[in-house]
Each structure stands twice: as C-alpha cells, then as structure tokens.
Coordinates of C-alpha atoms and ligand atoms in Angstrom, one line a residue:
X1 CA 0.0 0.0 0.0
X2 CA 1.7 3.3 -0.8
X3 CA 2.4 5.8 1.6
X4 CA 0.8 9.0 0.6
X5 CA 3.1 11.0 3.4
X6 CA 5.8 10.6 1.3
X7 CA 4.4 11.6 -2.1
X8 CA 3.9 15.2 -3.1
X9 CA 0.7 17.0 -2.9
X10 CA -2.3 15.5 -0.7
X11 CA -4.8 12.9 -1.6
X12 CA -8.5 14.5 -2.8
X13 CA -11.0 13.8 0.0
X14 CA -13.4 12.4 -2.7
X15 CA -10.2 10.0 -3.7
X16 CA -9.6 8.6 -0.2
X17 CA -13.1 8.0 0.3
X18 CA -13.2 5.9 -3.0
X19 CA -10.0 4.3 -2.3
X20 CA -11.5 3.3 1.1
X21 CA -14.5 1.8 -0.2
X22 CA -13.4 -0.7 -2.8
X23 CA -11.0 -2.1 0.4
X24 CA -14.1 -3.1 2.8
X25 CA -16.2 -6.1 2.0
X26 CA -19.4 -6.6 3.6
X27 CA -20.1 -8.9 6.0
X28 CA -22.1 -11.9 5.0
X29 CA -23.1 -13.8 8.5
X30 CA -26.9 -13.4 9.0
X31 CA -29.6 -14.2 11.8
X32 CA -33.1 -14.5 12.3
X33 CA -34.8 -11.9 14.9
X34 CA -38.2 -11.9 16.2
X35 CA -39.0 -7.6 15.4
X36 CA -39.4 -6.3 18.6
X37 CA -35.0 -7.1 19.2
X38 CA -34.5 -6.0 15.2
X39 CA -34.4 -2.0 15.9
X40 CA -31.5 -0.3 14.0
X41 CA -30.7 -3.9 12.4
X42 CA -29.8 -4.1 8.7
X43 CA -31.7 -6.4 6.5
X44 CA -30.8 -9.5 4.9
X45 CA -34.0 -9.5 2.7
X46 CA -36.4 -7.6 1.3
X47 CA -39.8 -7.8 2.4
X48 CA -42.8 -7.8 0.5
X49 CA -46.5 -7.9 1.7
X50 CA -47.8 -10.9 2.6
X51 CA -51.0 -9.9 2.8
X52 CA -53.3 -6.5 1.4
X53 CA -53.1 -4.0 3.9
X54 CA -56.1 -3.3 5.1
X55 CA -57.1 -7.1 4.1
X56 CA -60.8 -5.9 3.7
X57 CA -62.6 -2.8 2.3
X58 CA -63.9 -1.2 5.7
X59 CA -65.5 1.6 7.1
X60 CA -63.9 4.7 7.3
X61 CA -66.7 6.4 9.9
X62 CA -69.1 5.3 12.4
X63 CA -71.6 5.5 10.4
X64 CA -74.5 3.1 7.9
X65 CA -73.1 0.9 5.3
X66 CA -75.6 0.8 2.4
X67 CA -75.5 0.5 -1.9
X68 CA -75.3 4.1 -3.3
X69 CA -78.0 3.1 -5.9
X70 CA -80.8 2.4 -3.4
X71 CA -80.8 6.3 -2.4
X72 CA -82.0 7.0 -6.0
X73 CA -85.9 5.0 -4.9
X74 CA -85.8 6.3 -1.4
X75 CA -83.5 8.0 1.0
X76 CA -85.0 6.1 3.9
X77 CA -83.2 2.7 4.2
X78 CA -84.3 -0.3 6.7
X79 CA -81.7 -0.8 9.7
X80 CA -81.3 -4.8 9.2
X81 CA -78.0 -5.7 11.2
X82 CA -74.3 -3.9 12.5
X83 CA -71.1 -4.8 11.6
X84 CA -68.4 -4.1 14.6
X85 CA -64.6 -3.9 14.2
X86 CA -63.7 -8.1 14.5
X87 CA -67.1 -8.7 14.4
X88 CA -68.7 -8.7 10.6
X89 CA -71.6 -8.6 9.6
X90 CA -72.3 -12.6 8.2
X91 CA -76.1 -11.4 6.5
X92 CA -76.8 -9.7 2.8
X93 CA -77.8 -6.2 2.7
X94 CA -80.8 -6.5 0.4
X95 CA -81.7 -2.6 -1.6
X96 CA -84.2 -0.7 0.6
X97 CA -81.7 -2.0 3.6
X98 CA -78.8 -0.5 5.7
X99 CA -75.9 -1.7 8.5
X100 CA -75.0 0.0 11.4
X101 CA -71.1 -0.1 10.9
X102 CA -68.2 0.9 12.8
X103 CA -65.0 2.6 12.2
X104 CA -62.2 -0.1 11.1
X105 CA -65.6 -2.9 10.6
X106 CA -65.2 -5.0 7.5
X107 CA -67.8 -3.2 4.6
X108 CA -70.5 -6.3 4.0
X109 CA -70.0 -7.0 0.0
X110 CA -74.1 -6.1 -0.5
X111 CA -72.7 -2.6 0.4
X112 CA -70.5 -0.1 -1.7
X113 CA -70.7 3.0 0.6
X114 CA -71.0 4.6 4.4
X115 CA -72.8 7.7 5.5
X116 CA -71.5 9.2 8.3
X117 CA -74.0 9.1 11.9
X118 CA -73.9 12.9 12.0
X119 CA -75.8 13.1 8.6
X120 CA -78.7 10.4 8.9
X121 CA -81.9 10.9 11.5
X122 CA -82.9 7.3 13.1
X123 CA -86.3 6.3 13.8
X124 CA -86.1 3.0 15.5
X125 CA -85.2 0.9 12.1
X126 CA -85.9 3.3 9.6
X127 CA -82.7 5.9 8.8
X128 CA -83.0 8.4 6.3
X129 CA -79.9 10.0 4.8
X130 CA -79.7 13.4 5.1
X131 CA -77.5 13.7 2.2
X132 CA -77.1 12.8 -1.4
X133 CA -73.7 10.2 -1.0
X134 CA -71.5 9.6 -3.8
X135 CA -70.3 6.0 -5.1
X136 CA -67.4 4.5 -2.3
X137 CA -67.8 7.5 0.3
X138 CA -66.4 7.1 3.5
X139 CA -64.7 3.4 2.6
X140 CA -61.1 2.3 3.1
X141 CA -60.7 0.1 0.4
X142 CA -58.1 -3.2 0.6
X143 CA -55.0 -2.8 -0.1
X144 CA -54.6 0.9 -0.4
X145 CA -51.8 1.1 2.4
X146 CA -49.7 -2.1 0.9
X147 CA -51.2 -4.2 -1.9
X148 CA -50.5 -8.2 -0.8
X149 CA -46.7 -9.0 -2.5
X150 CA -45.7 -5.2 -2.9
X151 CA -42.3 -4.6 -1.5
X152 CA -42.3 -2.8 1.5
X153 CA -38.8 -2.6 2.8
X154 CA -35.4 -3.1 0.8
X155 CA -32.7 -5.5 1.8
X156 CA -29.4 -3.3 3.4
X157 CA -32.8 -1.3 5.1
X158 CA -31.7 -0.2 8.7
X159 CA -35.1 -1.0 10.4
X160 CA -36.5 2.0 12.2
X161 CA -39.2 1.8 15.5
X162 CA -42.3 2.5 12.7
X163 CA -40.8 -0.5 10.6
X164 CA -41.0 -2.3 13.4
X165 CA -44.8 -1.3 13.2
X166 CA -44.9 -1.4 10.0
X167 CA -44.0 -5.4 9.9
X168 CA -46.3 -6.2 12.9
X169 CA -48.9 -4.8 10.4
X170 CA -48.4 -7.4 8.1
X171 CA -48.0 -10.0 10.3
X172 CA -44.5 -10.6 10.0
X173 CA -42.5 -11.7 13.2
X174 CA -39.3 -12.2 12.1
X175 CA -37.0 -10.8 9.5
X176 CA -33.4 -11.7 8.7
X177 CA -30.7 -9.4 9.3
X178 CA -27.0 -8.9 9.2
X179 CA -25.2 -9.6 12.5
X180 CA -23.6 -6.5 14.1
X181 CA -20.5 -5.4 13.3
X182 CA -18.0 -5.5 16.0
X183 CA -15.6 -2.6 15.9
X184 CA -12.6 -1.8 18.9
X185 CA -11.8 1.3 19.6
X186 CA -8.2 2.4 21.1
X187 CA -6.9 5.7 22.3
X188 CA -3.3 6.2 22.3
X189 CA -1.5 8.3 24.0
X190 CA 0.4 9.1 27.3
X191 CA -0.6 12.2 28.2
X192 CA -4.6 10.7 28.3
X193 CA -7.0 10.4 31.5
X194 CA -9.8 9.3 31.9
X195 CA -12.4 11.7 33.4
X196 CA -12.9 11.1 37.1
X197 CA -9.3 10.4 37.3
X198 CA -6.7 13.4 38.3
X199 CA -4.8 15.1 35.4
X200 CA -0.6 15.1 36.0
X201 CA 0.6 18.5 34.5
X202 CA 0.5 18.4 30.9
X203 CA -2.3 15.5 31.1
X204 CA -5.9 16.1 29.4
X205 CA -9.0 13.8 29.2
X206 CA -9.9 11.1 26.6
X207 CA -12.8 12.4 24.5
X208 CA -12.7 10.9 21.7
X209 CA -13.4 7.5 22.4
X210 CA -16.2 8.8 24.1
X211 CA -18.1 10.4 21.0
X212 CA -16.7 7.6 18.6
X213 CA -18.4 4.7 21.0
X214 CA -21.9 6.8 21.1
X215 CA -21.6 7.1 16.9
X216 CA -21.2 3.9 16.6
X217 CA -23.9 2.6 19.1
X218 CA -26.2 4.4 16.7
X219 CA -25.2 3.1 14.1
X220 CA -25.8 -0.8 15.9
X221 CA -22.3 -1.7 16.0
X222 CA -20.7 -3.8 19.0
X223 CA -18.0 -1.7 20.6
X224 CA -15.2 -3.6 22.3
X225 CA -13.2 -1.0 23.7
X226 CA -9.7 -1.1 24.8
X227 CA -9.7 2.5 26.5
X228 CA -6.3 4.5 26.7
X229 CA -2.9 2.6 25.2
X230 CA 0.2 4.4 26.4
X231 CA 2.7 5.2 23.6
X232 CA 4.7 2.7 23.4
X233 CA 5.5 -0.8 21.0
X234 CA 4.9 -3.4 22.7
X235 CA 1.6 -2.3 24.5
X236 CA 0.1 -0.5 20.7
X237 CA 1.5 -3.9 19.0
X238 CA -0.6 -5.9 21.9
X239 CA -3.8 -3.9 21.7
X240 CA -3.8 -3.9 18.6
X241 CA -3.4 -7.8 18.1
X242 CA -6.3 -8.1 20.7
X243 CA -8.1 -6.0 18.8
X244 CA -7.8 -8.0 15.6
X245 CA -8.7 -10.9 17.0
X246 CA -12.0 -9.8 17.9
X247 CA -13.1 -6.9 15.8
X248 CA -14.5 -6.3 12.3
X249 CA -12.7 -3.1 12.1
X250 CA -10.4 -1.2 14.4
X251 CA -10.8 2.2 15.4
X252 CA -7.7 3.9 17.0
X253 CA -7.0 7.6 17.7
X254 CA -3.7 9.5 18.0
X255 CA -0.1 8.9 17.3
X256 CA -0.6 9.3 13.5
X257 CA 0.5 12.6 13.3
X258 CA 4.4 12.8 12.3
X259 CA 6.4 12.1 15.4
X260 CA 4.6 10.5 18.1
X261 CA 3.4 8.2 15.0
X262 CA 6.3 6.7 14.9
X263 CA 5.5 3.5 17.1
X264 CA 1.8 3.3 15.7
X265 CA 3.8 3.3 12.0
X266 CA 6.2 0.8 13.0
X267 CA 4.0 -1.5 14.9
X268 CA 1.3 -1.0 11.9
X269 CA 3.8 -2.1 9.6
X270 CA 4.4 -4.9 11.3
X271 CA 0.9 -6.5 11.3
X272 CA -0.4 -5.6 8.6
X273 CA -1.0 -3.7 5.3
X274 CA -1.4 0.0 6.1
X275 CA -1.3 3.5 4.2
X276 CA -0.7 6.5 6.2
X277 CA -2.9 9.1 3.9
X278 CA -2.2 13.3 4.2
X279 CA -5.7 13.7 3.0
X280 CA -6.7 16.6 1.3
X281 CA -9.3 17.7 4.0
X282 CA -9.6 20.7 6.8
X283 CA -9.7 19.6 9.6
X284 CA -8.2 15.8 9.4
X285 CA -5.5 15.9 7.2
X286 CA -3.3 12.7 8.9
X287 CA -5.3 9.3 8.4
X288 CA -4.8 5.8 8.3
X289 CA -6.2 3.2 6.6
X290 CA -5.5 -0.4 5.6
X291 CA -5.8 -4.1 6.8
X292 CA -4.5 -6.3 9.2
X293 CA -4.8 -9.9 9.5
X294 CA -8.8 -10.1 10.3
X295 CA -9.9 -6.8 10.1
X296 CA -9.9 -3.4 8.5
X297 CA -7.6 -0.7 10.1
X298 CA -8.9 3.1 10.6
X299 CA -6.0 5.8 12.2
X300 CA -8.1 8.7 13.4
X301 CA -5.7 11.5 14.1
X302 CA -6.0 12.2 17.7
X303 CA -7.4 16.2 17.6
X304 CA -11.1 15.8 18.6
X305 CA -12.1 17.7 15.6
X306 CA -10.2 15.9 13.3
X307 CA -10.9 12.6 14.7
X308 CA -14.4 13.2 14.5
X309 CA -14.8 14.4 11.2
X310 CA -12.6 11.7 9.3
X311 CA -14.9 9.4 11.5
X312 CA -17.9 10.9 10.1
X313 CA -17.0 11.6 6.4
X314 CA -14.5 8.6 6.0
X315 CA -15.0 5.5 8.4
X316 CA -18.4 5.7 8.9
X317 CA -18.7 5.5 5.2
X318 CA -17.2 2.4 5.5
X319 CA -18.6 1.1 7.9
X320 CA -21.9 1.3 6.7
X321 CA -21.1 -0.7 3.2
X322 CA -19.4 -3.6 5.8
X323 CA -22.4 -3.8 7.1
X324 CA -24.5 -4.3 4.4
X325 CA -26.7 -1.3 5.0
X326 CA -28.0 1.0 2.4
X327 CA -25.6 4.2 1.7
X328 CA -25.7 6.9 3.6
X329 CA -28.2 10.0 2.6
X330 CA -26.7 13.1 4.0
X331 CA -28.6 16.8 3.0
X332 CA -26.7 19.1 1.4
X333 CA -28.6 22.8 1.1
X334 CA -26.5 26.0 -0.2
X335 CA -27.7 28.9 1.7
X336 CA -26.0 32.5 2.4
X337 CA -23.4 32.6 4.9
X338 CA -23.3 35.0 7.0
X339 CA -20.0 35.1 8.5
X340 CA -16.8 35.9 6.6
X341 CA -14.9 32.4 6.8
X342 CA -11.1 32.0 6.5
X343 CA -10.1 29.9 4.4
X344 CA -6.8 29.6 2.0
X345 CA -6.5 27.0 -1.1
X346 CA -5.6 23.3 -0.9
X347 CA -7.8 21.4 1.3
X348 CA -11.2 20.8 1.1
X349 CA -12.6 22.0 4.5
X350 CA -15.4 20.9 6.7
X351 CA -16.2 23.8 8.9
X352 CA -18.3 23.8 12.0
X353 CA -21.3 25.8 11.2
X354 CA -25.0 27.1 12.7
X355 CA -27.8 26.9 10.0
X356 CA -30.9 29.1 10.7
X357 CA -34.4 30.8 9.3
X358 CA -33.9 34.2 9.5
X359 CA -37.0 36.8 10.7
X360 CA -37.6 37.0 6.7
X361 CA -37.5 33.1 6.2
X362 CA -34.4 33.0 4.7
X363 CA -31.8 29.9 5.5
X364 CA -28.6 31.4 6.5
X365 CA -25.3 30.1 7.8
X366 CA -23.2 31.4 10.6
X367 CA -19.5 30.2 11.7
X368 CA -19.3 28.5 15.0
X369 CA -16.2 31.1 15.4
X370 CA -13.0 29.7 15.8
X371 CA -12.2 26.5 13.8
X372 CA -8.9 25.1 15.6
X373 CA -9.1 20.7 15.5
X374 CA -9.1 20.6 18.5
X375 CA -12.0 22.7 19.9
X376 CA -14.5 20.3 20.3
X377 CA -16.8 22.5 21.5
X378 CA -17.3 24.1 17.7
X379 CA -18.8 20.6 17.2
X380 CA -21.1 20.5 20.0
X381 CA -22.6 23.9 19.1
X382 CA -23.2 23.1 15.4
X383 CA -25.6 22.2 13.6
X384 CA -24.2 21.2 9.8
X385 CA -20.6 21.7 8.0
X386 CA -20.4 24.7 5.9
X387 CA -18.2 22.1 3.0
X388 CA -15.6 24.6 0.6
X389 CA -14.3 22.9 -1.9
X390 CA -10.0 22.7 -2.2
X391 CA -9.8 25.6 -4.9
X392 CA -11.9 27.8 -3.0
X393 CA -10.2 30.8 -0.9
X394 CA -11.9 33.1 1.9
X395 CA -15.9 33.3 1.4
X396 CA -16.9 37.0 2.1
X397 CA -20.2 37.5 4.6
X398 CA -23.2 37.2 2.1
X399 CA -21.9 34.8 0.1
X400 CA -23.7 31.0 -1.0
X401 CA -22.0 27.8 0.6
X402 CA -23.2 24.4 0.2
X403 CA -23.7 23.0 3.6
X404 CA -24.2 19.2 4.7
X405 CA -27.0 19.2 7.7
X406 CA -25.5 17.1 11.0
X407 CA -27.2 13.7 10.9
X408 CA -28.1 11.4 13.1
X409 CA -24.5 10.2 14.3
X410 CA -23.5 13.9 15.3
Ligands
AMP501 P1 -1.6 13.0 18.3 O1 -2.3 12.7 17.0 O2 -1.5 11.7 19.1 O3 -0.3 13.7 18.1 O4 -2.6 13.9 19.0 C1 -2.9 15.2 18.6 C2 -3.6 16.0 19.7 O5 -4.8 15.4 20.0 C3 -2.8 16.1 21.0 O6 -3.1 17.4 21.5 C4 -3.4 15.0 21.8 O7 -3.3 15.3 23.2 C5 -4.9 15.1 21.4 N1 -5.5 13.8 21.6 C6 -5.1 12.6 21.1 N2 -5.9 11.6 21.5 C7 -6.9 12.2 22.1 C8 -8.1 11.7 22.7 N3 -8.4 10.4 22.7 N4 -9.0 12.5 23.3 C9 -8.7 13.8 23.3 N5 -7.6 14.4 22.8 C10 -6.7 13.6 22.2
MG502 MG1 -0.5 11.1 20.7

C-alpha cells in the first residue's frame, strides 16, 4: 500500500473516500430476529406484503353501510344488522336495507358505501340520509396502504421503531438481518485520563473514544473497547493484536500525526497492510487506513475535531457498506453565509457551522467562530458543515455555501 506522506501534494477527499471503499467487503453472517430485538438492524432480505393492507374494504366512519343506488328510490333505508370492528356482519344487505357499521368494521360485499351518523336521523329501524352520497364515500378500500406481494422494505434497510410497526402490520414476526458489526476502539497516548481520574501537569482527558463509542452505538455496532494505550511498542503492537482478533474493524486515535506516529507506524507495519494518507481535507488531514490480519484498520488522528470528522466523512462510510446497509443520505442545502470564513486553497474544509431561518424566512449560515481541530466544542454547538471545496479561498459575509446538515450520528 503506498504511503501517501511521502508523495507530493495530498490525496483528494473524494479519492480517499473511493479508495476506502473498494477495500471493505461486507459482511455476510446473517440471523433471524423476532421484530421487537431488530431495531436499528440491517436487512438481509427484502420484504414484501404478505397480505393487502387493510385485508378488507372497511368503514372509514361510524356511520350506515348501504348501496349508493338504493338512495335514488328512497332515501329512507331499513336498519337490518351492524357490523363491529372483529365482528362482521355474516347477512346480505338487500336494496331498501342499511348496516350499522363501525370505524375499522369489515364493509359487508351487498354494500359499496357509508354515511357518516352525524348526517342520517334514526327512527327505531328506519334511517333516512340526510345527504345525497357519492359511489365508495367514506370506505377504506383493501389494499390501499400495501397491496398483498408489494415490496415494502429493501434489503441493506436499517429498520426503524415504525418499521417495526410497519411489519407487525403485516404480520411478520421475524425478518433476517446482518449480524452487528463489532468494531474496537483504542486511544493512544500518554498524556490521556480518563475523566474522574486526576490530570498530572501536561495530562488532558480522553474524548474521543467517548463520542466515537456513542456514533457507533447508533449506528448498531458492538464496541469492544480497549480505553487509553500508552505510547509505546509493545503495549500498541498488543492492543492492537487483541483488537484484531475480535473486531470487524479497528478504530484507533492519536499517534498518527508525524512524530509520536512513529511507534503506531512501526507496529502497523508490522501486522499488517497500512497506508498513512495526508488527506486533502480541513480539519483531518493525517489518516490511516488499511488491513490487518482479520480486520480493517482506521487511524483517526488524535485532535477531537479531526478525529471526528474523518470518523464521520471517512470510516463511517465504510462502515456502513461492511455492514450491508443502504448508503448513507446526508442533505446538502446552499444557503447564504453569514459570517466571513477564512479559508486559503488546498484542502477541502469541513467547517463547523450554525444553520438558521432568518426573521424574513431566509436559510442562513453562521461560523461557529474559531475553527482550531481541537475545539471540540465548535462541534457540539453546530448544527451542519459549511463544505468549501480545495480551490476555493476566503468566502466574504453574504456569500452562498453548500452545507451538509448534521445527521443522526452527530
Ligand atoms: P496525536 O495525533 O497523538 O499527536 O494527538 C494530537 C492531539 O490530540 C494532541 O493534542 C493530543 O493530546 C490530542 N488527543 C489525542 N488523542 C486524544 C483523545 N483520545 N482525546 C482527546 N484528545 C486527544
Ligand atoms: Mg498522541
């Protein structure tokens, strides 16, 4: 794998993210869930209706069932049974003749239409309708939610809470997914505490395992995590054995920046087949990618900001196609910024932003001010990344940019 740190010029964000993805395969190990424990699962099939959804024509009111046609001899119609929700009417609806029916109740087949209660006058059997009706009023007819073998959810689907609904409509209890994706996360470096613990001078807290381990619970991934590796070879080369023996992917963050990379490099090199990639991206630029003996290799740099964003744009990416699920949709809008942003040629960068309606209606932009990778706070405060493209300089206040609204892993 070639070492993009030691070729001129930076790899495009766009290229990385390409090169990534033809190196991941998806998984292939599937098993069979009842729906209530399939939440946030990925499918291993698609599903199609096994039934018409409703199954009958029913009533849409509480109301009287009837034939449209009848109203033309007489608009007084003889009560002659009810049909209840579960509980149909088994008789035939003669002309001159009505049903009492209830919302949801299965529409007798002698009848084609329902007047609603509030328009009829009842004396004892005898109800006469109000109101001329038209053919079908007031009936839900089969099948106009889900017609019986349409397909209602793709395979790679990530299966929501109203999917789960959705299936326990039609009577399906069990659906075959992917398994989860089991993915270990390791933070290197010395100068890392854990928070609760005291901080030596020079010491700061572990974050980003933190916010990488709640990312990827949402995306329904098993995390195995190895918390805080000092920087040194033999305890990196032993985590990150470990962590190939029982992980899909591993995650690690720090030490691939030039200098403290060094034992990271060397132990990487050792293992496995990695590239260390300068990408062309603001903030993130040091990366790591490759494979070691069982599973794929991600080098976050270890600046929050940077971590996190090559998490988001890059491995998350890639995680998603191991798993089998469908690719991710993220919303890109280009709205007016409000802020002037620095920003000088090269790189493409992902800047923190805050995306708002205006008092006239108007979507507009603002900076979340300072943009340094490691103010992790800029993150928290956002809302989207305002994303300028490598060629472009300094936007002025009142210029367009295109930005990508935050989904649901930020
Ligand atoms: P490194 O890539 O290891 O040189 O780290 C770059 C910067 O990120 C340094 O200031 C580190 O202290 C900081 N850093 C590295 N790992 C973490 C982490 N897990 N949580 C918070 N900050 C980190
Ligand atoms: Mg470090």
């Amino acid at each position: 794998m070639s070492d993009c740190c030691s070729a001129p010029g930076l790899l495009p964000f766009k290229q990385a993210l390409s090169n990534m993805l033809t190196q991941v395969s998806p998984i292939t190990e599937t098993l069979i869930l009842p729906i209530e424990q399939a939440l946030h699962y990925v499918l291993a099939q698609a599903i199609a209706s096994p039934l018409n959804v409703p199954p009958h024509d029913n009533s849409a009111m509480d109301g009287y069932a009837f034939k449209v046609n009848c109203l033309a001899e007489s608009k007084t119609l003889k009560l002659v049974g009810r049909s209840m929700a579960g509980s149909p009417f088994q008789g035939t609806c003669n002309p001159g003749e009505c049903i009492r029916i209830m919302t949801g109740a299965k529409m007798p087949d002698s009848c084609d239409s329902v007047e609603m209660q509030e328009n009829v006058s009842v004396d004892g059997e005898q109800i006469t309708f109000l109101q001329d009706k038209t053919f079908g009023s007031h009936v839900r007819k089969s099948g106009e939610d889900i017609k019986l073998n349409q397909k209602v959810l793709e395979q790679g689907h990530s299966i929501t809470a109203v999917d789960i609904g959705v299936l326990a409509s039609l009577g399906v209890a069990e659906v075959k997914v992917y398994r989860k994706l089991k993915v270990a996360l390791i933070a290197t470096g010395d100068e890392l505490k854990l928070p609760g613990q005291a901080l030596r001078v020079g010491d700061i807290y572990e974050s980003n395992s933190f916010v990488l381990a709640g990312m990827l619970k949402q995306l329904n991934v098993e995390v195995i995590d190895f918390g805080i590796i000092e920087d040194n070879f033999e305890s990196i080369k032993s985590a990150f054995i470990s962590a190939d023996e029982q992980a899909d992917a591993v995650i690690s963050s720090g030490g691939v920046s030039v200098g403290d990379a060094d034992y990271t490099k060397t132990v990487l090199d050792e293992l496995g087949e990695i590239g260390f990639w300068k990408i062309a991206m603001k903030p993130g630029k040091p990366f790591a990618f490759g494979k070691l003996a069982n599973s794929v290799f991600f080098g976050l740099p270890g600046n929050p900001v940077s971590a996190l964003v090559t998490f988001h744009q890059l491995a998350l990416v890639a995680l998603t196609k191991m798993q089998n699920a469908e690719p991710l949709k993220r919303t890109h809008l280009s709205v007016k910024c409000v802020d002037e942003l620095r920003k000088a040629p090269g790189r493409m960068d992902f800047q923190r932003g805050i995306l708002s309606t205006n008092e006239q209606g108007e979507n507009v932009v603002a900076s979340t001010g300072s943009q340094g990778s490691g103010i992790l706070s800029s993150l928290a405060r956002a809302n989207c990344f305002i994303i300028l493209a490598s060629e472009q300089g300094k936007v002025e206040s009142g210029e367009m940019v295109s930005v990508q609204l935050f989904d649901q892993y930020l």
